[in-house]
């Protein structure tokens, strides 16, 4: 470590420490991989030839690049090119060995991405979404003919997977109008329907399906699917040629995902429950389930290799991420110093209005027994969950003497379908009821100082922060909202079409159809009740939480002289630049320390 790094505070080291994501490998050339790393200070895509050990940086853009894919033969690296994080753009590609970029799908105009599948014969399938057309899925042939549309609908949809022989295309769609519960359709590349699977029964039942992938065997018509028929996500094998369905004997709590082993004989099971995850191998012939040896914590990605080993990215709240193999050892080590560790999480279960709420609490070390100033760091999504995984921002608060509490409110994943689906119609308000219940526990237990509570979050967490400051003004001393929804009606008008579909599902209609629901769930409705100082960070190119609706909210704060600060930065829904992220965290720390009452 250099002298400059040695003098750097630990919280900054955690952001600056070089990291690598789980490598993705080419199906027919497994020695060729791509991965994402922040080694240059910006998250970019890298190529890695495992046979020679050589690595090279593929992309180099001011605001970073993370969306990439490899062709099955490993000859081409695809990456999505947008403008400064606005998520609106086109796919480009470059040779694995290096060379100039070129349009990957000539003839297709810029759009929001809705999935990608690359075939072995040079054919590829590109999903696109625009406000005007909804979702269109295009087949692009290698002979240079114009792309053909094989799917079109105004509701959200996306490319699921292409069969190994390139003859079948699986599509996830929400033509029934429920953006939270997709149905499946399998098409030929001429657009003819081969098979359909719809657990929602035309949108009348709240059950969804997701494509996990076709069997990796030539001529095999089995499609691995995730379903919710038993109240949680779990896998089944659907033969799209015969219609046969095989639900798997995976009796585990929480949500269960899967992917194929490369020979098609087994599935790699990813099991998530109560903020932690593990890996298992399911033998399809023997119908047996065997746990793989991974440490307690969170597996954020995993893949089975041709030799039967499994590579996975693992971390815990106390230990930084690392890419390991079940064959032993570290798969890929980033250059430079390793991030300092942090504080383990404590599991908290609190009785709430909708059932038991799971939260994760962390106490600062060397600061006594409390009560502490406490940050409620609220996750985004909303269909996501906080887990026992390494996170630099909570660690920064802990270093500054704060306790940190993270709440897996109703709407979070990993606790069953009913928990995830519970937030409909009373959007935002239901989540805040659960946060309030955990806040009461934190104060009653002696962990949190009730006069020094910070409500903080990004994206959906930023939305809940602003909504909480207005609906629970006596509960919070400071608010920190990053890329939030602030004015829900204006946000709906300006956001990308796929999010409009989600909002219509959550609220049961548009702002014109159910105005009272949007008003009840919009932070703007309660802005005049906000008493806590509030800091807002916003990306000026954000298509998810657009800037105009944030300006509307800030204008109302300013009009009545409320204490607030706004930071606008030139990117989209968050930043992939390490220094920019550090800058924003430093702003939030300084703002909270400035405005919180003294102990």
Coordinates of C-alpha atoms in Angstrom, one line a residue:
X1 CA 0.0 0.0 0.0
X2 CA 1.4 3.4 -0.9
X3 CA 1.9 6.2 1.7
X4 CA -1.1 8.0 0.3
X5 CA -3.3 5.0 0.7
X6 CA -2.0 4.3 4.2
X7 CA -3.0 7.8 5.3
X8 CA -6.5 7.5 3.7
X9 CA -9.4 6.9 6.1
X10 CA -10.7 3.3 6.0
X11 CA -14.1 4.4 4.7
X12 CA -12.5 5.9 1.6
X13 CA -10.3 2.9 1.2
X14 CA -13.4 0.6 0.9
X15 CA -14.6 2.6 -2.1
X16 CA -11.2 2.9 -3.7
X17 CA -10.0 -0.6 -3.2
X18 CA -9.9 -2.4 -6.6
X19 CA -12.7 -4.9 -7.1
X20 CA -13.8 -7.5 -9.7
X21 CA -17.2 -8.9 -10.4
X22 CA -17.9 -12.6 -11.1
X23 CA -16.4 -13.4 -14.6
X24 CA -18.8 -14.4 -17.4
X25 CA -17.3 -17.0 -19.7
X26 CA -18.0 -17.9 -23.3
X27 CA -20.1 -21.1 -23.6
X28 CA -18.0 -22.7 -26.4
X29 CA -14.7 -21.1 -25.4
X30 CA -14.6 -21.3 -21.6
X31 CA -11.1 -19.9 -21.3
X32 CA -12.4 -16.6 -22.6
X33 CA -14.1 -14.4 -20.0
X34 CA -15.2 -10.8 -19.3
X35 CA -15.6 -9.1 -16.0
X36 CA -16.3 -5.7 -14.5
X37 CA -13.8 -3.9 -12.4
X38 CA -13.2 -0.4 -10.9
X39 CA -9.4 -0.8 -11.2
X40 CA -9.1 2.5 -13.1
X41 CA -11.4 4.4 -10.7
X42 CA -14.4 3.8 -13.0
X43 CA -16.3 0.6 -13.4
X44 CA -15.5 -0.8 -16.8
X45 CA -15.6 -4.1 -18.7
X46 CA -12.4 -6.2 -19.0
X47 CA -11.4 -9.2 -21.1
X48 CA -9.5 -12.1 -19.5
X49 CA -7.9 -15.0 -21.4
X50 CA -7.6 -17.7 -18.8
X51 CA -5.3 -19.8 -21.0
X52 CA -2.6 -17.1 -21.2
X53 CA -3.6 -15.1 -18.1
X54 CA -3.7 -11.9 -20.1
X55 CA -6.2 -9.2 -19.3
X56 CA -7.1 -6.0 -21.0
X57 CA -9.6 -3.1 -20.5
X58 CA -12.4 -3.2 -23.1
X59 CA -14.4 -0.1 -22.4
X60 CA -13.2 3.4 -21.4
X61 CA -16.0 5.9 -20.9
X62 CA -16.2 8.9 -18.6
X63 CA -19.3 7.5 -16.7
X64 CA -18.3 3.8 -16.9
X65 CA -19.8 0.7 -18.4
X66 CA -21.2 -2.4 -16.8
X67 CA -23.6 -4.0 -19.3
X68 CA -21.7 -6.5 -21.4
X69 CA -21.9 -10.0 -22.9
X70 CA -19.8 -12.6 -24.7
X71 CA -20.7 -14.4 -27.9
X72 CA -20.8 -18.2 -27.4
X73 CA -17.6 -18.6 -29.4
X74 CA -15.8 -16.0 -27.4
X75 CA -14.9 -14.0 -30.5
X76 CA -16.9 -10.9 -29.7
X77 CA -17.5 -8.7 -26.6
X78 CA -20.8 -6.8 -26.7
X79 CA -21.5 -3.8 -24.5
X80 CA -24.3 -1.3 -24.2
X81 CA -23.5 2.3 -25.2
X82 CA -25.7 4.9 -23.7
X83 CA -25.1 8.7 -23.1
X84 CA -23.8 9.6 -19.6
X85 CA -25.9 7.0 -17.8
X86 CA -29.3 7.7 -19.5
X87 CA -29.7 4.0 -20.3
X88 CA -30.9 4.9 -23.8
X89 CA -28.6 3.6 -26.5
X90 CA -27.4 0.8 -28.8
X91 CA -25.3 -2.3 -28.6
X92 CA -21.8 -2.2 -29.9
X93 CA -19.1 -4.9 -30.1
X94 CA -15.4 -5.4 -30.4
X95 CA -13.2 -8.5 -31.0
X96 CA -12.1 -10.3 -27.9
X97 CA -8.4 -9.8 -28.8
X98 CA -9.0 -6.1 -29.2
X99 CA -9.8 -3.8 -32.1
X100 CA -12.3 -1.0 -33.0
X101 CA -15.9 -1.0 -31.8
X102 CA -18.6 -1.5 -34.4
X103 CA -22.4 -1.5 -34.3
X104 CA -23.5 -4.9 -33.1
X105 CA -27.1 -4.6 -34.5
X106 CA -27.0 -2.3 -37.5
X107 CA -30.4 -0.9 -38.4
X108 CA -31.7 -0.6 -34.9
X109 CA -32.2 2.8 -33.5
X110 CA -31.4 3.8 -29.9
X111 CA -33.7 2.5 -27.2
X112 CA -33.8 1.3 -23.6
X113 CA -32.5 -2.3 -23.5
X114 CA -34.9 -5.2 -23.0
X115 CA -32.7 -8.2 -23.2
X116 CA -30.2 -9.7 -25.5
X117 CA -29.5 -13.3 -26.8
X118 CA -26.5 -14.1 -29.1
X119 CA -26.7 -17.2 -31.3
X120 CA -23.9 -19.5 -32.5
X121 CA -24.4 -18.8 -36.2
X122 CA -24.1 -15.0 -35.9
X123 CA -27.8 -14.4 -35.4
X124 CA -28.7 -12.4 -32.4
X125 CA -32.0 -11.2 -30.8
X126 CA -32.3 -7.7 -29.4
X127 CA -35.0 -6.4 -27.1
X128 CA -35.8 -2.7 -27.2
X129 CA -38.1 -0.5 -25.3
X130 CA -39.3 3.0 -26.2
X131 CA -42.0 5.3 -24.9
X132 CA -43.7 5.3 -28.3
X133 CA -43.6 1.6 -29.3
X134 CA -43.4 -0.2 -25.9
X135 CA -41.3 -3.4 -26.3
X136 CA -40.1 -4.7 -29.6
X137 CA -37.9 -7.8 -30.1
X138 CA -35.8 -8.0 -33.3
X139 CA -33.9 -10.8 -35.0
X140 CA -30.7 -9.6 -36.6
X141 CA -29.2 -12.1 -39.2
X142 CA -25.6 -12.3 -40.1
X143 CA -26.3 -11.8 -43.8
X144 CA -26.8 -8.1 -43.4
X145 CA -30.5 -8.1 -44.1
X146 CA -32.7 -5.6 -42.2
X147 CA -33.6 -6.7 -38.7
X148 CA -37.1 -8.3 -38.4
X149 CA -39.6 -7.8 -35.6
X150 CA -40.7 -11.0 -34.0
X151 CA -42.5 -9.5 -31.0
X152 CA -44.2 -6.2 -30.3
X153 CA -46.4 -5.0 -27.4
X154 CA -47.0 -1.7 -25.6
X155 CA -46.7 -3.5 -22.2
X156 CA -43.2 -4.4 -20.9
X157 CA -41.5 -7.5 -22.1
X158 CA -38.0 -8.8 -22.6
X159 CA -35.7 -11.4 -24.3
X160 CA -35.4 -14.5 -22.0
X161 CA -33.1 -16.9 -23.8
X162 CA -32.2 -18.5 -27.1
X163 CA -32.0 -22.2 -27.4
X164 CA -28.6 -23.7 -28.0
X165 CA -29.4 -24.5 -31.6
X166 CA -30.7 -21.0 -32.1
X167 CA -34.2 -22.1 -33.3
X168 CA -36.3 -21.1 -30.2
X169 CA -36.7 -17.8 -28.4
X170 CA -38.1 -17.5 -24.9
X171 CA -39.8 -14.2 -24.1
X172 CA -41.0 -12.8 -20.8
X173 CA -44.0 -10.6 -21.2
X174 CA -46.7 -8.7 -19.3
X175 CA -49.4 -8.3 -21.9
X176 CA -52.0 -9.0 -19.2
X177 CA -51.0 -5.6 -17.6
X178 CA -49.4 -7.0 -14.4
X179 CA -45.8 -5.9 -14.6
X180 CA -44.9 -7.8 -11.4
X181 CA -45.9 -11.2 -12.7
X182 CA -44.7 -12.1 -16.1
X183 CA -45.9 -14.8 -18.4
X184 CA -43.8 -16.7 -20.9
X185 CA -44.0 -17.3 -24.7
X186 CA -41.7 -19.4 -26.8
X187 CA -41.3 -18.3 -30.5
X188 CA -39.5 -19.4 -33.6
X189 CA -37.2 -16.8 -35.1
X190 CA -39.9 -16.2 -37.6
X191 CA -42.2 -15.1 -34.8
X192 CA -44.4 -18.1 -34.7
X193 CA -45.7 -19.2 -31.3
X194 CA -44.5 -22.6 -30.1
X195 CA -45.6 -22.7 -26.5
X196 CA -47.1 -20.5 -23.8
X197 CA -47.0 -20.6 -20.0
X198 CA -49.1 -18.1 -18.0
X199 CA -49.5 -18.7 -14.3
X200 CA -51.3 -15.4 -13.9
X201 CA -54.2 -16.7 -16.0
X202 CA -54.4 -13.5 -18.0
X203 CA -53.6 -11.3 -15.1
X204 CA -56.3 -12.6 -12.8
X205 CA -53.9 -14.4 -10.5
X206 CA -50.8 -12.8 -8.9
X207 CA -48.3 -15.5 -9.9
X208 CA -45.3 -14.8 -12.0
X209 CA -42.8 -16.7 -14.1
X210 CA -39.2 -15.9 -15.1
X211 CA -36.8 -17.5 -17.7
X212 CA -33.7 -19.0 -16.3
X213 CA -32.4 -20.5 -19.6
X214 CA -32.7 -23.3 -22.2
X215 CA -30.8 -26.5 -21.5
X216 CA -27.2 -26.2 -22.8
X217 CA -27.5 -29.3 -25.0
X218 CA -28.1 -29.2 -28.8
X219 CA -31.6 -30.2 -29.7
X220 CA -32.8 -30.1 -26.1
X221 CA -36.2 -28.3 -25.8
X222 CA -36.2 -28.0 -22.0
X223 CA -36.5 -24.5 -20.5
X224 CA -35.5 -23.8 -16.9
X225 CA -38.2 -21.5 -15.4
X226 CA -38.8 -19.9 -12.0
X227 CA -42.3 -20.0 -10.7
X228 CA -44.3 -18.8 -7.6
X229 CA -46.9 -21.5 -7.3
X230 CA -46.0 -22.4 -3.7
X231 CA -45.7 -18.8 -2.5
X232 CA -42.0 -18.2 -3.3
X233 CA -39.6 -18.3 -6.3
X234 CA -38.5 -21.8 -7.2
X235 CA -37.4 -23.6 -10.3
X236 CA -39.2 -26.0 -12.7
X237 CA -38.2 -27.6 -16.0
X238 CA -40.6 -27.0 -18.8
X239 CA -40.3 -29.0 -22.1
X240 CA -41.6 -26.5 -24.6
X241 CA -42.0 -29.2 -27.3
X242 CA -44.2 -31.6 -25.2
X243 CA -45.6 -29.2 -22.6
X244 CA -44.3 -31.4 -19.8
X245 CA -43.5 -29.6 -16.5
X246 CA -41.3 -31.0 -13.8
X247 CA -41.4 -29.1 -10.5
X248 CA -38.3 -29.9 -8.5
X249 CA -38.0 -31.3 -5.1
X250 CA -36.2 -28.4 -3.5
X251 CA -37.7 -28.0 -0.1
X252 CA -36.0 -24.8 1.2
X253 CA -37.4 -21.7 2.8
X254 CA -37.0 -18.3 1.0
X255 CA -36.4 -17.9 -2.7
X256 CA -34.7 -20.4 -4.9
X257 CA -33.1 -19.7 -8.3
X258 CA -31.1 -22.0 -10.5
X259 CA -29.0 -22.3 -13.6
X260 CA -27.8 -25.3 -15.7
X261 CA -24.6 -27.1 -15.2
X262 CA -22.9 -27.1 -18.7
X263 CA -23.7 -30.7 -19.5
X264 CA -27.4 -30.3 -18.6
X265 CA -27.4 -33.1 -16.1
X266 CA -27.7 -30.9 -13.0
X267 CA -28.8 -27.5 -11.7
X268 CA -26.8 -25.0 -9.7
X269 CA -29.2 -23.9 -7.0
X270 CA -28.9 -20.4 -5.5
X271 CA -30.9 -20.3 -2.2
X272 CA -31.7 -16.9 -0.6
X273 CA -33.4 -16.7 2.8
X274 CA -33.3 -14.2 5.7
X275 CA -30.6 -12.0 4.2
X276 CA -28.1 -14.8 3.5
X277 CA -27.6 -17.2 0.6
X278 CA -26.0 -20.5 -0.2
X279 CA -25.3 -22.8 -3.2
X280 CA -26.5 -26.4 -3.8
X281 CA -26.2 -28.9 -6.6
X282 CA -29.5 -30.6 -7.8
X283 CA -29.0 -33.8 -9.8
X284 CA -31.9 -34.1 -12.2
X285 CA -31.8 -37.8 -12.7
X286 CA -31.3 -38.8 -9.0
X287 CA -33.4 -35.8 -7.8
X288 CA -30.9 -35.2 -5.0
X289 CA -29.8 -32.0 -3.5
X290 CA -26.2 -31.5 -2.1
X291 CA -25.0 -28.3 -0.4
X292 CA -21.8 -26.8 -1.7
X293 CA -19.2 -25.5 0.7
X294 CA -19.5 -21.7 0.9
X295 CA -19.0 -19.5 4.0
X296 CA -21.9 -17.9 5.8
X297 CA -22.8 -14.6 4.2
X298 CA -24.1 -13.7 0.7
X299 CA -23.3 -15.2 -2.7
X300 CA -24.0 -12.4 -5.1
X301 CA -23.4 -14.5 -8.3
X302 CA -22.4 -18.0 -9.2
X303 CA -21.7 -20.1 -12.3
X304 CA -20.9 -23.7 -13.0
X305 CA -17.9 -24.4 -15.1
X306 CA -17.4 -27.3 -17.6
X307 CA -15.2 -29.2 -15.2
X308 CA -18.0 -29.3 -12.6
X309 CA -16.5 -26.7 -10.3
X310 CA -18.5 -23.6 -9.3
X311 CA -17.2 -20.1 -9.3
X312 CA -19.0 -17.6 -7.0
X313 CA -18.7 -14.1 -5.6
X314 CA -19.0 -14.0 -1.9
X315 CA -18.9 -11.4 0.9
X316 CA -20.3 -10.7 4.3
X317 CA -21.0 -7.4 6.1
X318 CA -17.6 -7.8 7.8
X319 CA -15.6 -9.1 4.9
X320 CA -15.0 -7.6 1.4
X321 CA -16.1 -9.5 -1.7
X322 CA -14.0 -12.2 -3.3
X323 CA -14.4 -14.5 -6.3
X324 CA -13.8 -18.1 -5.2
X325 CA -14.1 -21.5 -6.7
X326 CA -15.4 -24.7 -5.1
X327 CA -12.3 -26.3 -6.5
X328 CA -10.4 -24.1 -4.0
X329 CA -8.8 -20.7 -3.9
X330 CA -9.5 -17.3 -5.3
X331 CA -10.4 -17.2 -9.0
X332 CA -9.6 -13.6 -9.8
X333 CA -7.7 -11.2 -7.6
X334 CA -7.9 -7.5 -8.4
X335 CA -4.6 -5.5 -8.4
X336 CA -3.7 -3.2 -5.5
X337 CA -4.8 -3.2 -1.9
X338 CA -7.7 -5.0 -0.3
X339 CA -10.6 -3.1 1.3
X340 CA -10.6 -2.9 5.1
X341 CA -13.2 -5.0 6.8
X342 CA -16.2 -3.8 8.7
X343 CA -18.6 -4.8 11.4
X344 CA -20.8 -7.9 11.4
X345 CA -24.5 -7.6 11.3
X346 CA -27.0 -8.7 14.0
X347 CA -30.3 -10.2 13.0
X348 CA -33.4 -8.4 14.3
X349 CA -37.0 -9.7 14.1
X350 CA -39.7 -7.3 14.9
X351 CA -43.5 -7.8 15.0
X352 CA -45.0 -5.4 12.5
X353 CA -48.5 -4.6 11.2
X354 CA -48.1 -7.1 8.3
X355 CA -46.1 -9.8 10.0
X356 CA -42.5 -10.3 11.3
X357 CA -40.0 -7.9 9.9
X358 CA -36.4 -8.9 9.4
X359 CA -33.8 -6.1 9.9
X360 CA -30.0 -6.1 10.0
X361 CA -28.3 -3.9 12.7
X362 CA -24.7 -2.9 13.1
X363 CA -23.0 -1.2 16.1
X364 CA -20.0 1.0 15.9
X365 CA -16.9 -0.5 17.6
X366 CA -15.2 1.2 20.5
X367 CA -18.0 3.7 21.1
X368 CA -19.6 2.2 24.2
X369 CA -23.0 0.5 24.5
X370 CA -25.2 3.3 23.1
X371 CA -27.6 4.7 22.4
X372 CA -25.9 5.8 19.2
X373 CA -26.8 8.2 16.4
X374 CA -28.4 5.8 14.0
X375 CA -28.8 5.7 10.2
X376 CA -31.7 3.8 8.8
X377 CA -30.3 2.9 5.4
X378 CA -33.3 1.9 3.2
X379 CA -32.8 -0.3 0.3
X380 CA -34.1 0.3 -3.3
X381 CA -36.0 -1.9 -5.6
X382 CA -38.5 -2.1 -4.1
X383 CA -38.2 -5.8 -5.0
X384 CA -34.8 -6.3 -3.5
X385 CA -33.5 -7.0 -0.1
X386 CA -30.6 -6.0 2.2
X387 CA -28.3 -8.9 3.0
X388 CA -25.3 -9.9 5.0
X389 CA -23.1 -8.6 2.3
X390 CA -20.2 -6.1 2.2
X391 CA -21.3 -2.5 1.6
X392 CA -19.1 0.5 1.8
X393 CA -21.7 3.1 2.6
X394 CA -23.0 1.5 5.9
X395 CA -19.3 0.9 6.8
X396 CA -18.6 4.6 6.4
X397 CA -21.3 5.5 8.9
X398 CA -20.1 2.9 11.3
X399 CA -16.6 4.4 11.1
X400 CA -18.1 7.8 12.1
X401 CA -19.7 6.4 15.2
X402 CA -23.2 5.7 13.9
X403 CA -25.2 2.5 14.3
X404 CA -26.8 1.3 11.0
X405 CA -30.1 -0.4 10.7
X406 CA -31.4 -1.9 7.4
X407 CA -35.0 -3.0 7.1
X408 CA -36.4 -5.7 4.7
X409 CA -39.8 -4.1 4.6
X410 CA -42.9 -5.5 2.9
X411 CA -42.0 -5.4 -0.8
X412 CA -38.6 -7.0 -0.2
X413 CA -37.6 -10.3 -1.8
X414 CA -36.4 -13.4 0.0
X415 CA -39.4 -13.8 2.4
X416 CA -42.1 -15.2 0.1
X417 CA -44.4 -13.9 -2.6
X418 CA -47.0 -12.4 -0.2
X419 CA -44.3 -10.3 1.5
X420 CA -43.0 -9.0 -1.8
X421 CA -46.5 -8.3 -3.3
X422 CA -47.9 -6.6 -0.2
X423 CA -47.2 -3.0 -1.1
X424 CA -49.8 -2.5 -3.8
X425 CA -52.1 0.5 -3.8
X426 CA -50.8 2.0 -0.5
X427 CA -47.4 2.3 -2.1
X428 CA -44.6 3.6 0.1
X429 CA -46.9 3.9 3.1
X430 CA -46.8 0.2 3.8
X431 CA -43.0 0.1 3.7
X432 CA -42.9 3.1 6.1
X433 CA -45.1 1.2 8.6
X434 CA -42.5 -1.5 8.8
X435 CA -39.6 0.9 9.1
X436 CA -41.5 2.7 11.9
X437 CA -41.9 -0.6 13.8
X438 CA -38.2 -1.3 13.5
X439 CA -37.4 2.3 14.6
X440 CA -39.5 1.7 17.7
X441 CA -37.4 -1.4 18.4
X442 CA -34.1 0.4 17.9
X443 CA -35.0 3.1 20.4
X444 CA -36.6 0.8 23.0
X445 CA -33.6 -1.6 22.8
X446 CA -31.2 1.2 23.6
X447 CA -29.4 1.0 20.3
X448 CA -30.6 4.2 18.8
X449 CA -30.8 7.8 20.2
X450 CA -34.3 9.0 19.3
X451 CA -33.1 12.5 18.9
X452 CA -30.4 11.6 16.3
X453 CA -32.1 9.3 13.8
X454 CA -31.2 9.7 10.1
X455 CA -33.4 8.3 7.3
X456 CA -31.4 7.6 4.2
X457 CA -31.6 5.7 0.9
X458 CA -31.2 5.7 -2.8
X459 CA -33.7 5.1 -5.6
X460 CA -36.7 3.5 -4.0
X461 CA -34.9 4.0 -0.7
X462 CA -34.6 7.7 -1.5
X463 CA -38.3 7.8 -2.3
X464 CA -39.1 6.3 1.0
X465 CA -36.8 8.7 2.7
X466 CA -38.7 11.8 1.3
X467 CA -42.0 10.2 2.0
X468 CA -41.0 9.3 5.5
X469 CA -39.8 12.8 6.3
X470 CA -43.2 14.1 5.3
X471 CA -45.5 11.5 6.9
X472 CA -43.4 10.8 10.0
X473 CA -41.9 14.3 10.6
X474 CA -41.4 13.7 14.4
X475 CA -39.4 10.6 13.8
X476 CA -36.3 11.8 11.9
X477 CA -33.7 14.4 12.6
X478 CA -32.1 14.3 9.1
X479 CA -33.0 12.9 5.7
X480 CA -30.6 11.9 2.9
X481 CA -32.2 11.0 -0.4
X482 CA -30.3 9.9 -3.5
X483 CA -31.9 9.7 -6.9
X484 CA -35.4 9.6 -5.4
X485 CA -39.0 9.7 -6.6
X486 CA -40.1 13.1 -5.1
X487 CA -43.2 14.0 -7.1
X488 CA -44.8 10.8 -8.2
X489 CA -47.1 12.2 -10.9
X490 CA -44.3 14.1 -12.7
X491 CA -42.1 11.1 -12.2
X492 CA -44.6 8.9 -14.0
X493 CA -44.9 11.3 -16.9
X494 CA -41.1 11.5 -17.4
X495 CA -39.9 8.0 -16.6
X496 CA -39.1 5.2 -19.0
X497 CA -42.0 3.1 -20.3
X498 CA -41.0 -0.1 -18.4
X499 CA -41.3 1.8 -15.1
X500 CA -44.7 3.3 -16.1
X501 CA -45.9 -0.3 -16.5
X502 CA -44.6 -1.2 -13.0
X503 CA -46.3 1.9 -11.5
X504 CA -49.6 1.1 -13.1
X505 CA -49.4 -2.4 -11.5
X506 CA -48.4 -1.0 -8.1
X507 CA -51.1 1.7 -8.0
X508 CA -53.8 -0.1 -10.0
X509 CA -53.8 2.5 -12.8
X510 CA -52.4 5.7 -14.1
X511 CA -52.3 9.1 -12.2
X512 CA -55.4 10.1 -14.2
X513 CA -57.2 6.9 -13.3
X514 CA -56.3 6.7 -9.6
X515 CA -55.2 10.2 -8.7
X516 CA -56.0 9.7 -5.0
X517 CA -53.5 6.8 -4.7
X518 CA -50.7 8.7 -6.4
X519 CA -51.4 11.7 -4.2
X520 CA -51.4 9.6 -1.0
X521 CA -48.0 8.0 -2.0
X522 CA -46.2 11.1 -3.4
X523 CA -43.6 12.8 -1.2
X524 CA -44.7 16.1 -2.8
X525 CA -48.1 15.9 -1.0
X526 CA -46.3 16.1 2.4
X527 CA -43.4 18.4 1.6
X528 CA -44.8 21.2 3.7
X529 CA -44.7 18.9 6.8
X530 CA -41.0 18.2 6.4
X531 CA -39.1 19.6 9.4
X532 CA -35.8 17.7 9.2
X533 CA -32.9 19.1 7.1
X534 CA -32.8 17.1 3.9
X535 CA -30.0 16.4 1.4
X536 CA -30.9 15.3 -2.1
X537 CA -28.5 14.0 -4.8
X538 CA -29.8 13.6 -8.3
X539 CA -28.4 12.5 -11.6
X540 CA -29.4 14.9 -14.4
X541 CA -29.7 12.1 -16.9
X542 CA -31.7 9.7 -14.7
X543 CA -34.4 7.9 -16.7
X544 CA -35.8 6.2 -13.6
X545 CA -36.2 9.1 -11.2
X546 CA -36.1 12.0 -13.6
X547 CA -34.7 15.4 -12.6
X548 CA -37.8 17.5 -13.3
X549 CA -39.9 15.9 -10.5
X550 CA -37.0 16.4 -8.1
X551 CA -36.8 20.0 -9.0
X552 CA -40.5 20.3 -8.3
X553 CA -40.0 19.0 -4.8
X554 CA -36.9 21.1 -4.1
X555 CA -38.8 24.2 -5.3
X556 CA -41.4 23.6 -2.6
X557 CA -38.8 23.2 0.0
X558 CA -37.1 26.4 -1.1
X559 CA -40.3 28.4 -1.2
X560 CA -40.9 28.0 2.5
X561 CA -37.2 28.3 3.5
X562 CA -36.8 24.7 4.6
X563 CA -33.2 23.6 5.4
X564 CA -32.0 21.5 2.4
X565 CA -29.1 21.0 0.0
X566 CA -29.3 19.6 -3.5
X567 CA -26.4 18.1 -5.4
X568 CA -26.9 17.5 -9.2
X569 CA -24.3 15.5 -11.0
X570 CA -23.8 14.6 -14.7
X571 CA -24.8 10.9 -14.7
X572 CA -27.9 8.7 -14.6
X573 CA -29.4 6.6 -11.8
X574 CA -26.2 6.6 -9.7
X575 CA -22.6 6.9 -10.6
X576 CA -20.0 4.3 -11.7
X577 CA -17.1 6.6 -10.9
X578 CA -15.4 5.9 -7.6
X579 CA -14.4 9.5 -6.8
X580 CA -17.9 10.7 -7.5
X581 CA -19.4 8.1 -5.2
X582 CA -16.9 9.1 -2.5
X583 CA -17.8 12.8 -3.0
X584 CA -21.5 12.1 -2.5
X585 CA -20.9 10.0 0.7
X586 CA -18.7 12.7 2.1
X587 CA -21.5 15.2 1.4
X588 CA -24.0 13.1 3.3
X589 CA -21.7 12.5 6.2
X590 CA -20.9 16.2 6.5
X591 CA -24.6 17.1 6.2
X592 CA -25.7 14.7 8.9
X593 CA -22.9 15.7 11.3
X594 CA -23.7 19.4 10.7
X595 CA -27.4 19.1 11.4
X596 CA -27.7 16.4 14.0
X597 CA -28.1 17.5 17.6
X598 CA -25.1 17.0 19.8
X599 CA -25.1 14.1 22.2

